[in-house]
CSV table of N, CA and C and ligand atoms in Angstrom, one decimal:
chain,number,residue,atom,x,y,z
M,1,UNK,N,42.2,5.6,32.8
M,1,UNK,CA,40.9,4.2,33.0
M,1,UNK,C,39.7,4.3,32.2
M,2,UNK,N,39.3,5.8,32.0
M,2,UNK,CA,38.4,6.0,31.1
M,2,UNK,C,38.8,5.6,29.6
M,3,UNK,N,40.2,5.8,29.2
M,3,UNK,CA,40.7,5.6,27.9
M,3,UNK,C,40.5,4.0,27.6
M,4,UNK,N,41.1,3.5,28.8
M,4,UNK,CA,41.3,1.8,28.5
M,4,UNK,C,39.7,1.4,28.2
M,5,UNK,N,38.8,1.8,28.8
M,5,UNK,CA,37.5,1.4,29.2
M,5,UNK,C,36.8,1.8,27.7
M,6,UNK,N,37.2,2.5,27.3
M,6,UNK,CA,36.5,3.2,26.2
M,6,UNK,C,37.2,2.3,24.8
M,7,UNK,N,38.7,2.1,25.0
M,7,UNK,CA,39.0,1.3,23.8
M,7,UNK,C,38.7,-0.2,24.1
M,8,UNK,N,38.3,-0.8,25.2
M,8,UNK,CA,38.0,-2.0,25.4
M,8,UNK,C,36.4,-2.0,24.6
M,9,UNK,N,35.5,-1.0,25.0
M,9,UNK,CA,34.3,-1.1,24.2
M,9,UNK,C,34.4,-1.0,22.8
M,10,UNK,N,35.1,-0.1,22.5
M,10,UNK,CA,35.0,0.0,20.8
M,10,UNK,C,35.8,-1.4,20.4
M,11,UNK,N,36.7,-2.0,20.9
M,11,UNK,CA,37.0,-3.4,20.2
M,11,UNK,C,36.0,-4.1,20.2
M,12,UNK,N,35.3,-4.4,21.6
M,12,UNK,CA,34.1,-4.8,21.6
M,12,UNK,C,32.7,-4.9,20.4
M,13,UNK,N,32.6,-3.6,20.5
M,13,UNK,CA,31.8,-3.4,19.3
M,13,UNK,C,31.9,-3.5,17.8
M,14,UNK,N,33.4,-3.4,17.5
M,14,UNK,CA,34.1,-3.7,16.1
M,14,UNK,C,33.8,-5.5,15.9
M,15,UNK,N,34.6,-5.8,16.9
M,15,UNK,CA,34.9,-7.3,17.1
M,15,UNK,C,33.3,-8.1,16.8
M,16,UNK,N,32.5,-7.4,17.3
M,16,UNK,CA,31.1,-7.9,17.5
M,16,UNK,C,30.3,-7.8,16.1
M,17,UNK,N,30.7,-6.6,15.3
M,17,UNK,CA,30.1,-6.2,14.2
M,17,UNK,C,30.7,-7.1,13.3
M,18,UNK,N,31.9,-7.2,13.3
M,18,UNK,CA,32.8,-8.0,12.2
M,18,UNK,C,32.4,-9.2,12.3
M,19,UNK,N,32.1,-10.3,13.3
M,19,UNK,CA,31.4,-11.2,13.5
M,19,UNK,C,30.4,-11.4,12.7
M,20,UNK,N,29.4,-10.4,13.1
M,20,UNK,CA,28.1,-10.5,12.7
M,20,UNK,C,28.0,-10.3,11.2
M,21,UNK,N,28.9,-9.3,10.6
M,21,UNK,CA,28.8,-9.1,9.4
M,21,UNK,C,29.4,-10.6,8.5
M,22,UNK,N,30.3,-11.0,9.2
M,22,UNK,CA,30.8,-12.4,8.4
M,22,UNK,C,29.5,-13.3,8.7
M,23,UNK,N,29.1,-13.5,9.6
M,23,UNK,CA,27.6,-14.5,10.0
M,23,UNK,C,26.7,-14.2,8.8
M,24,UNK,N,26.6,-12.8,8.6
M,24,UNK,CA,25.5,-12.5,7.6
M,24,UNK,C,26.0,-12.6,6.4
M,25,UNK,N,27.1,-12.7,5.8
M,25,UNK,CA,27.6,-12.8,4.6
M,25,UNK,C,27.3,-14.3,4.2
M,26,UNK,N,27.7,-15.2,5.1
M,26,UNK,CA,27.5,-16.8,5.3
M,26,UNK,C,25.9,-16.9,5.0
M,27,UNK,N,25.2,-16.6,5.8
M,27,UNK,CA,24.0,-16.9,5.7
M,27,UNK,C,23.3,-16.3,4.4
M,28,UNK,N,23.8,-15.1,4.0
M,28,UNK,CA,23.0,-14.8,2.6
M,28,UNK,C,23.6,-15.6,1.5
M,29,UNK,N,24.9,-16.0,1.3
M,29,UNK,CA,25.3,-16.8,0.6
M,29,UNK,C,24.4,-18.1,0.3
M,30,UNK,N,24.2,-18.8,1.8
M,30,UNK,CA,23.4,-20.1,1.8
M,30,UNK,C,21.9,-19.4,1.4
M,31,UNK,N,21.3,-18.2,1.7
M,31,UNK,CA,19.9,-17.9,1.1
M,31,UNK,C,20.0,-17.9,-0.1
M,32,UNK,N,20.9,-17.0,-0.7
M,32,UNK,CA,20.9,-16.9,-2.3
M,32,UNK,C,21.1,-18.2,-2.7
M,33,UNK,N,22.0,-19.3,-2.5
M,33,UNK,CA,21.6,-20.8,-3.5
M,33,UNK,C,20.5,-21.2,-3.2
M,34,UNK,N,19.6,-21.0,-2.0
M,34,UNK,CA,18.6,-21.9,-1.6
M,34,UNK,C,17.5,-21.1,-2.5
M,35,UNK,N,17.4,-19.5,-2.8
M,35,UNK,CA,16.2,-19.0,-3.4
M,35,UNK,C,16.7,-19.4,-4.9
M,36,UNK,N,17.9,-19.7,-5.5
M,36,UNK,CA,18.0,-20.0,-6.8
M,36,UNK,C,17.5,-21.3,-7.0
M,37,UNK,N,17.3,-22.3,-6.1
M,37,UNK,CA,16.9,-23.5,-6.4
M,37,UNK,C,15.3,-23.4,-6.3
M,38,UNK,N,15.0,-22.4,-5.5
M,38,UNK,CA,13.4,-22.2,-5.7
M,38,UNK,C,13.1,-21.8,-7.2
M,39,UNK,N,13.8,-20.9,-7.9
M,39,UNK,CA,13.8,-20.3,-8.9
M,39,UNK,C,13.5,-21.5,-9.9
M,40,UNK,N,14.8,-22.4,-9.9
M,40,UNK,CA,14.7,-23.4,-10.7
M,40,UNK,C,13.5,-24.3,-10.8
M,41,UNK,N,13.2,-24.7,-9.4
M,41,UNK,CA,11.9,-25.4,-9.3
M,41,UNK,C,10.4,-24.8,-9.9
M,42,UNK,N,10.6,-23.6,-9.5
M,42,UNK,CA,9.5,-23.0,-10.3
M,42,UNK,C,9.1,-22.9,-11.5
M,43,UNK,N,10.5,-22.8,-12.2
M,43,UNK,CA,10.3,-22.6,-13.6
M,43,UNK,C,10.2,-24.1,-14.2
M,44,UNK,N,10.5,-25.2,-13.5
M,44,UNK,CA,10.4,-26.5,-13.8
M,44,UNK,C,8.8,-26.9,-13.6
M,45,UNK,N,8.0,-25.9,-13.0
M,45,UNK,CA,6.6,-26.1,-12.6
M,45,UNK,C,6.0,-25.6,-14.1
M,46,UNK,N,6.6,-24.9,-14.7
M,46,UNK,CA,5.7,-24.0,-16.0
M,46,UNK,C,6.1,-25.6,-17.1
M,47,UNK,N,7.1,-26.1,-16.8
M,47,UNK,CA,7.2,-26.8,-17.8
M,47,UNK,C,6.5,-27.9,-17.9
M,48,UNK,N,6.3,-28.5,-16.6
M,48,UNK,CA,5.5,-29.8,-16.4
M,48,UNK,C,4.0,-29.3,-16.7
M,49,UNK,N,3.5,-27.9,-16.6
M,49,UNK,CA,2.3,-27.6,-16.8
M,49,UNK,C,1.9,-27.5,-18.4
M,50,UNK,N,3.3,-27.1,-19.0
M,50,UNK,CA,3.2,-26.9,-20.6
M,50,UNK,C,3.1,-28.1,-21.4
M,51,UNK,N,3.8,-29.2,-20.6
M,51,UNK,CA,3.6,-30.4,-21.1
M,51,UNK,C,2.1,-31.3,-20.6
M,52,UNK,N,1.7,-30.5,-19.9
M,52,UNK,CA,0.4,-31.3,-19.3
M,52,UNK,C,0.7,-32.7,-18.4
M,53,UNK,N,1.9,-32.6,-17.6
M,53,UNK,CA,2.5,-33.7,-16.9
M,53,UNK,C,1.9,-33.6,-15.6
M,54,UNK,N,0.9,-34.2,-15.0
M,54,UNK,CA,0.5,-33.9,-13.9
M,54,UNK,C,1.0,-34.3,-12.8
M,55,UNK,N,1.6,-35.5,-13.0
M,55,UNK,CA,2.7,-36.1,-12.0
M,55,UNK,C,3.7,-35.3,-11.8
M,56,UNK,N,4.3,-35.0,-12.7
M,56,UNK,CA,5.5,-34.1,-12.5
M,56,UNK,C,5.1,-32.9,-11.9
M,57,UNK,N,3.9,-32.5,-12.0
M,57,UNK,CA,3.5,-31.2,-11.8
M,57,UNK,C,3.2,-31.3,-10.1
M,58,UNK,N,2.6,-32.1,-9.7
M,58,UNK,CA,2.1,-32.7,-8.4
M,58,UNK,C,3.6,-32.7,-7.7
M,59,UNK,N,4.4,-33.5,-8.3
M,59,UNK,CA,5.6,-34.1,-7.4
M,59,UNK,C,6.4,-32.5,-7.2
M,60,UNK,N,6.5,-31.9,-8.0
M,60,UNK,CA,7.4,-30.4,-8.0
M,60,UNK,C,6.9,-29.4,-7.1
M,61,UNK,N,5.4,-29.3,-7.5
M,61,UNK,CA,4.7,-28.5,-6.4
M,61,UNK,C,4.8,-29.0,-4.9
M,62,UNK,N,4.8,-30.0,-4.8
M,62,UNK,CA,4.8,-30.6,-3.2
M,62,UNK,C,6.2,-30.4,-3.0
M,63,UNK,N,7.4,-30.5,-4.0
M,63,UNK,CA,8.6,-30.4,-3.4
M,63,UNK,C,8.7,-28.7,-2.8
M,64,UNK,N,8.2,-28.1,-3.8
M,64,UNK,CA,8.5,-26.5,-3.6
M,64,UNK,C,7.8,-26.2,-2.1
M,65,UNK,N,6.5,-26.8,-2.3
M,65,UNK,CA,5.8,-26.6,-0.6
M,65,UNK,C,6.7,-26.9,0.6
M,66,UNK,N,7.4,-28.1,0.2
M,66,UNK,CA,8.3,-28.7,1.3
M,66,UNK,C,9.3,-27.9,1.7
M,67,UNK,N,9.9,-26.8,0.7
M,67,UNK,CA,11.0,-26.3,1.0
M,67,UNK,C,10.5,-24.8,2.0
M,68,UNK,N,9.3,-24.7,1.7
M,68,UNK,CA,8.9,-23.3,2.6
M,68,UNK,C,8.8,-23.6,4.1
M,69,UNK,N,8.9,-25.0,4.3
M,69,UNK,CA,8.8,-25.5,6.0
M,69,UNK,C,10.5,-25.7,6.3
M,70,UNK,N,11.7,-25.7,5.3
M,70,UNK,CA,12.9,-25.5,5.9
M,70,UNK,C,13.3,-24.2,6.2
M,71,UNK,N,14.3,-24.6,7.3
M,71,UNK,CA,15.0,-23.1,8.2
M,71,UNK,C,15.2,-22.3,7.3
M,72,UNK,N,16.2,-22.6,6.0
M,72,UNK,CA,16.7,-21.5,5.2
M,72,UNK,C,15.5,-20.7,4.7
M,73,UNK,N,14.5,-21.1,4.6
M,73,UNK,CA,13.3,-20.4,4.1
M,73,UNK,C,13.2,-19.3,4.9
M,74,UNK,N,13.2,-19.4,6.1
M,74,UNK,CA,12.9,-18.0,6.9
M,74,UNK,C,14.0,-17.1,6.9
M,75,UNK,N,14.3,-16.5,5.8
M,75,UNK,CA,15.2,-15.7,5.8
M,75,UNK,C,15.2,-14.4,6.8
M,76,UNK,N,13.8,-14.1,7.0
M,76,UNK,CA,13.4,-13.2,7.9
M,76,UNK,C,12.4,-13.8,8.8
M,77,UNK,N,12.7,-13.5,10.3
M,77,UNK,CA,11.8,-14.2,11.2
M,77,UNK,C,11.0,-13.1,11.8
M,78,UNK,N,9.8,-12.7,11.1
M,78,UNK,CA,8.9,-11.6,11.3
M,78,UNK,C,7.6,-12.3,11.2
M,79,UNK,N,6.6,-12.3,12.0
M,79,UNK,CA,5.2,-12.5,11.5
M,79,UNK,C,4.7,-12.3,10.3
M,80,UNK,N,5.0,-11.3,9.8
M,80,UNK,CA,4.5,-10.8,8.2
M,80,UNK,C,5.2,-11.5,7.1
M,81,UNK,N,6.6,-12.0,7.4
M,81,UNK,CA,7.1,-13.1,6.6
M,81,UNK,C,6.7,-14.3,6.7
M,82,UNK,N,6.0,-14.7,7.7
M,82,UNK,CA,5.4,-15.8,8.1
M,82,UNK,C,4.0,-15.8,7.3
M,83,UNK,N,3.4,-15.0,7.5
M,83,UNK,CA,2.1,-15.0,6.6
M,83,UNK,C,2.4,-14.6,4.8
M,84,UNK,N,3.3,-14.3,4.3
M,84,UNK,CA,3.6,-14.2,3.1
M,84,UNK,C,3.9,-15.6,3.0
M,85,UNK,N,4.7,-16.4,3.7
M,85,UNK,CA,5.1,-17.8,3.3
M,85,UNK,C,3.8,-18.5,3.2
M,86,UNK,N,2.9,-18.4,4.4
M,86,UNK,CA,1.7,-19.1,4.5
M,86,UNK,C,0.8,-18.7,2.9
M,87,UNK,N,0.7,-17.9,2.5
M,87,UNK,CA,0.4,-17.3,1.3
M,87,UNK,C,0.8,-18.0,0.3
M,88,UNK,N,1.8,-18.3,0.3
M,88,UNK,CA,2.6,-18.9,-0.9
M,88,UNK,C,2.3,-20.2,-0.9
M,89,UNK,N,2.3,-20.9,0.4
M,89,UNK,CA,2.4,-22.2,0.4
M,89,UNK,C,1.1,-22.8,0.1
M,90,UNK,N,0.0,-22.0,0.2
M,90,UNK,CA,-1.5,-22.1,0.0
M,90,UNK,C,-1.6,-22.3,-1.2
M,91,UNK,N,-1.0,-21.4,-2.2
M,91,UNK,CA,-1.0,-21.1,-3.5
M,91,UNK,C,-0.3,-22.6,-4.3
M,92,UNK,N,0.9,-22.9,-3.6
M,92,UNK,CA,1.6,-24.0,-4.0
M,92,UNK,C,1.1,-25.3,-3.9
M,93,UNK,N,0.2,-25.4,-2.5
M,93,UNK,CA,-0.6,-26.6,-2.3
M,93,UNK,C,-1.8,-26.6,-3.2
M,94,UNK,N,-2.4,-26.0,-3.7
M,94,UNK,CA,-3.4,-25.5,-4.5
M,94,UNK,C,-3.0,-26.1,-6.0
M,95,UNK,N,-1.7,-25.7,-6.3
M,95,UNK,CA,-1.4,-26.1,-7.6
M,95,UNK,C,-1.4,-27.8,-7.4
M,96,UNK,N,-0.7,-28.4,-6.5
M,96,UNK,CA,-0.4,-29.6,-6.3
M,96,UNK,C,-1.8,-30.2,-6.4
M,97,UNK,N,-2.9,-29.8,-5.6
M,97,UNK,CA,-4.3,-30.3,-5.8
M,97,UNK,C,-4.6,-30.3,-7.1
M,98,UNK,N,-4.6,-29.5,-7.7
M,98,UNK,CA,-5.3,-29.4,-9.1
M,98,UNK,C,-4.6,-30.2,-10.0
M,99,UNK,N,-3.2,-30.3,-9.7
M,99,UNK,CA,-2.6,-31.7,-10.7
M,99,UNK,C,-2.8,-33.0,-10.1
M,100,UNK,N,-3.2,-33.2,-9.0
M,100,UNK,CA,-3.6,-34.3,-8.7
M,100,UNK,C,-4.9,-34.8,-9.4
M,101,UNK,N,-5.9,-33.5,-9.4
M,101,UNK,CA,-7.3,-33.9,-9.8
M,101,UNK,C,-7.0,-33.7,-11.4
M,102,UNK,N,-6.0,-33.8,-12.0
M,102,UNK,CA,-5.7,-33.5,-13.4
M,102,UNK,C,-6.7,-32.5,-14.0
M,103,UNK,N,-6.9,-31.2,-13.2
M,103,UNK,CA,-7.6,-30.0,-13.7
M,103,UNK,C,-6.4,-29.2,-14.4
M,104,UNK,N,-6.4,-28.8,-15.5
M,104,UNK,CA,-5.5,-28.1,-16.4
M,104,UNK,C,-5.7,-26.6,-16.0
M,105,UNK,N,-7.1,-26.1,-16.3
M,105,UNK,CA,-7.4,-24.9,-15.9
M,105,UNK,C,-7.3,-24.2,-14.5
M,106,UNK,N,-7.6,-25.1,-13.5
M,106,UNK,CA,-7.2,-25.0,-12.2
M,106,UNK,C,-5.6,-24.8,-11.9
M,107,UNK,N,-5.0,-25.7,-12.3
M,107,UNK,CA,-3.6,-25.6,-12.1
M,107,UNK,C,-3.1,-24.4,-12.8
M,108,UNK,N,-3.4,-24.1,-13.9
M,108,UNK,CA,-3.0,-23.0,-14.5
M,108,UNK,C,-3.5,-21.5,-13.6
M,109,UNK,N,-4.1,-21.8,-13.2
M,109,UNK,CA,-4.8,-20.4,-12.4
M,109,UNK,C,-3.9,-20.6,-10.9
M,110,UNK,N,-3.7,-21.7,-10.4
M,110,UNK,CA,-2.9,-21.6,-9.4
M,110,UNK,C,-1.4,-21.3,-9.5
M,111,UNK,N,-0.7,-21.6,-10.9
M,111,UNK,CA,0.5,-21.3,-11.2
M,111,UNK,C,0.6,-20.0,-11.1
M,112,UNK,N,-0.3,-19.2,-11.7
M,112,UNK,CA,-0.3,-17.8,-11.6
M,112,UNK,C,-0.5,-17.0,-10.5
M,113,UNK,N,-1.1,-17.7,-9.6
M,113,UNK,CA,-1.0,-17.3,-8.2
M,113,UNK,C,0.0,-17.3,-7.3
M,114,UNK,N,0.7,-18.5,-7.8
M,114,UNK,CA,2.3,-18.7,-6.7
M,114,UNK,C,2.8,-17.9,-7.4
M,115,UNK,N,2.9,-17.6,-8.9
M,115,UNK,CA,3.9,-16.4,-9.1
M,115,UNK,C,3.6,-15.0,-8.7
M,116,UNK,N,2.2,-14.8,-8.8
M,116,UNK,CA,2.1,-13.4,-8.0
M,116,UNK,C,2.5,-13.3,-6.4
M,117,UNK,N,2.3,-14.5,-5.6
M,117,UNK,CA,3.1,-14.5,-4.3
M,117,UNK,C,4.4,-14.6,-4.2
M,118,UNK,N,5.1,-15.0,-5.2
M,118,UNK,CA,6.8,-15.0,-5.4
M,118,UNK,C,7.0,-13.5,-5.5
M,119,UNK,N,6.3,-12.7,-6.3
M,119,UNK,CA,6.7,-11.1,-6.1
M,119,UNK,C,6.2,-10.4,-5.2
M,120,UNK,N,4.8,-10.6,-4.6
M,120,UNK,CA,4.3,-10.0,-3.5
M,120,UNK,C,5.2,-10.1,-2.1
M,121,UNK,N,5.9,-11.3,-2.3
M,121,UNK,CA,7.0,-11.3,-1.2
M,121,UNK,C,8.1,-10.6,-1.2
M,122,UNK,N,8.8,-10.6,-2.6
M,122,UNK,CA,9.6,-9.6,-2.9
M,122,UNK,C,9.7,-8.4,-2.7
M,123,UNK,N,8.4,-7.9,-2.9
M,123,UNK,CA,8.0,-6.4,-2.8
M,123,UNK,C,8.2,-6.0,-1.1
M,124,UNK,N,7.5,-7.0,-0.4
M,124,UNK,CA,7.7,-7.0,1.1
M,124,UNK,C,9.1,-7.0,1.4
M,125,UNK,N,9.8,-8.1,1.1
M,125,UNK,CA,11.1,-8.1,1.7
M,125,UNK,C,12.1,-7.0,1.5
M,126,UNK,N,12.0,-6.5,-0.1
M,126,UNK,CA,12.7,-5.2,-0.4
M,126,UNK,C,12.8,-4.2,0.5
M,127,UNK,N,11.2,-3.8,1.0
M,127,UNK,CA,10.6,-2.5,1.3
M,127,UNK,C,11.4,-2.7,3.2
M,128,UNK,N,11.4,-4.1,3.6
M,128,UNK,CA,12.0,-4.3,5.0
M,128,UNK,C,13.6,-4.3,4.8
M,129,UNK,N,14.1,-5.0,3.8
M,129,UNK,CA,15.5,-5.1,3.8
M,129,UNK,C,16.3,-3.5,3.6
M,130,UNK,N,15.8,-2.6,3.1
M,130,UNK,CA,16.4,-1.2,2.9
M,130,UNK,C,16.2,-0.6,4.3
M,131,UNK,N,14.9,-0.8,5.0
M,131,UNK,CA,14.9,-0.2,6.0
M,131,UNK,C,16.0,-0.9,7.4
M,132,UNK,N,16.1,-2.3,7.1
M,132,UNK,CA,17.0,-2.6,8.2
M,132,UNK,C,18.5,-2.5,7.7
M,133,UNK,N,18.8,-2.5,6.5
M,133,UNK,CA,20.2,-1.8,6.2
M,133,UNK,C,20.4,-0.3,6.7
M,134,UNK,N,19.4,0.3,6.6
M,134,UNK,CA,19.7,1.6,7.2
M,134,UNK,C,20.0,1.5,8.7
M,135,UNK,N,19.4,0.9,9.1
M,135,UNK,CA,19.4,1.4,11.0
M,135,UNK,C,20.8,-0.1,11.4
M,136,UNK,N,20.9,-1.2,11.0
M,136,UNK,CA,21.8,-2.0,11.7
M,136,UNK,C,23.6,-1.7,11.7
M,137,UNK,N,24.0,-1.4,10.5
M,137,UNK,CA,25.2,-1.5,10.8
M,137,UNK,C,25.8,-0.3,11.4
M,138,UNK,N,25.2,0.8,11.4
M,138,UNK,CA,25.6,2.2,11.8
M,138,UNK,C,25.3,2.4,13.4
M,139,UNK,N,24.3,1.8,13.8
M,139,UNK,CA,24.0,2.3,15.3
M,139,UNK,C,24.5,1.2,16.1
M,140,UNK,N,25.5,1.8,17.0
M,140,UNK,CA,26.3,0.9,18.0
M,140,UNK,C,25.2,0.1,19.0
M,141,UNK,N,24.2,1.2,19.5
M,141,UNK,CA,23.3,0.8,20.4
M,141,UNK,C,22.6,-0.4,20.0
M,142,UNK,N,22.1,-0.5,18.6
M,142,UNK,CA,21.4,-1.3,18.3
M,142,UNK,C,22.2,-2.7,18.0
M,143,UNK,N,23.7,-2.7,17.9
M,143,UNK,CA,24.7,-3.5,17.7
M,143,UNK,C,24.8,-4.1,19.1
M,144,UNK,N,25.0,-3.4,20.0
M,144,UNK,CA,25.2,-3.6,21.2
M,144,UNK,C,23.9,-4.7,21.9
M,145,UNK,N,22.8,-4.1,21.6
M,145,UNK,CA,21.5,-4.8,22.2
M,145,UNK,C,21.7,-6.1,21.3
M,146,UNK,N,22.0,-6.0,20.0
M,146,UNK,CA,22.0,-7.5,19.4
M,146,UNK,C,22.9,-8.5,19.5
M,147,UNK,N,24.0,-8.0,20.4
M,147,UNK,CA,25.0,-8.9,21.0
M,147,UNK,C,24.7,-9.3,22.3
M,148,UNK,N,23.9,-8.5,23.3
M,148,UNK,CA,23.5,-8.7,24.5
M,148,UNK,C,22.3,-10.1,24.1
M,149,UNK,N,21.2,-9.8,23.3
M,149,UNK,CA,20.5,-10.6,23.3
M,149,UNK,C,20.7,-11.9,22.4
M,150,UNK,N,21.7,-12.0,22.0
M,150,UNK,CA,21.9,-13.2,21.0
M,150,UNK,C,22.0,-14.5,21.7
N,201,LIG,C1,7.8,-15.6,1.8
N,201,LIG,C2,8.8,-14.8,1.1
N,201,LIG,C3,9.1,-15.4,-0.5
N,201,LIG,C4,8.4,-15.9,-1.7
N,201,LIG,C5,7.2,-16.3,-1.6
N,201,LIG,C6,9.3,-16.0,-2.5
N,201,LIG,N1,10.6,-15.6,-2.4
N,201,LIG,FE1,12.2,-15.4,-3.5
N,201,LIG,N2,13.1,-14.2,-1.8
N,201,LIG,C7,12.9,-14.4,-0.9
N,201,LIG,C8,13.8,-13.8,0.0
N,201,LIG,C9,13.8,-13.6,1.5
N,201,LIG,C10,14.9,-13.6,-0.8
N,201,LIG,C11,16.5,-13.1,-0.4
N,201,LIG,C12,16.5,-11.6,-0.3
N,201,LIG,C13,16.6,-10.7,-1.6
N,201,LIG,O1,17.1,-11.4,-2.6
N,201,LIG,O2,16.2,-10.0,-1.7
N,201,LIG,C14,14.4,-14.1,-1.9
N,201,LIG,C15,15.3,-13.9,-3.3
N,201,LIG,C16,15.0,-14.7,-4.5
N,201,LIG,C17,15.7,-14.8,-5.7
N,201,LIG,C18,17.1,-14.0,-5.8
N,201,LIG,C19,18.4,-15.0,-5.4
N,201,LIG,C20,19.6,-14.3,-5.6
N,201,LIG,O3,20.4,-14.7,-6.5
N,201,LIG,O4,19.8,-13.1,-5.2
N,201,LIG,C21,15.0,-15.3,-6.6
N,201,LIG,C22,15.5,-15.4,-8.0
N,201,LIG,C23,13.8,-15.6,-5.9
N,201,LIG,N3,13.8,-15.2,-4.9
N,201,LIG,C24,13.0,-16.3,-6.8
N,201,LIG,C25,11.3,-16.5,-6.3
N,201,LIG,C26,10.4,-17.1,-7.2
N,201,LIG,C27,10.7,-17.9,-8.3
N,201,LIG,C28,9.7,-17.5,-6.3
N,201,LIG,C29,8.2,-17.8,-6.3
N,201,LIG,C30,8.2,-19.3,-6.9
N,201,LIG,C31,10.0,-16.7,-4.8
N,201,LIG,N4,11.3,-16.6,-4.9
N,201,LIG,C32,9.0,-16.7,-3.9
N,201,LIG,C33,11.5,-14.5,-0.3
N,201,LIG,C34,10.5,-15.0,-1.2
């Protein structure tokens, strides 16, 4: 009886962990593609800045700002991540505004700030990620909790 119960428990835990791993893989592939788009768009900002095309610059900055409002952007759902996102969006919005004002110096400064907030968020994410990776797959209690609260 005890054995059967244990076997059922084990298969539940493994089943759940497999499902979660698959879901995680799917999610991270979508996230990676999204992050690549973000990279491409930010590179195009530099292009617009370099050729002093303010129209293009503001359109692209606004597009990048809009990306931060999408569900895929929220790869991590914590208040800290939201704060990083907010900081990033502020800088992108400042860039869009500088472009509308046709202010090249302000736009260049805003572009540097945008780049700094890319790096800041990644620094934050990497610290978080390694901590999460250490805990999640190996701790069945946490897994069980994750299944229950899902
Ligand atoms: C609010 C947080 C945040 C900001 C700001 C941010 N990113 Fe990211 N970025 C992430 C997360 C989350 C990932 C996915 C996890 C990882 O790769 O470590 C990621 C991954 C990436 C990747 C790797 C994608 C891959 O193929 O693995 C690139 C490239 C990238 N971001 C570029 C940028 C650029 C360029 C900017 C600024 C214009 C930026 N990011 C701003 C959160 C952010």
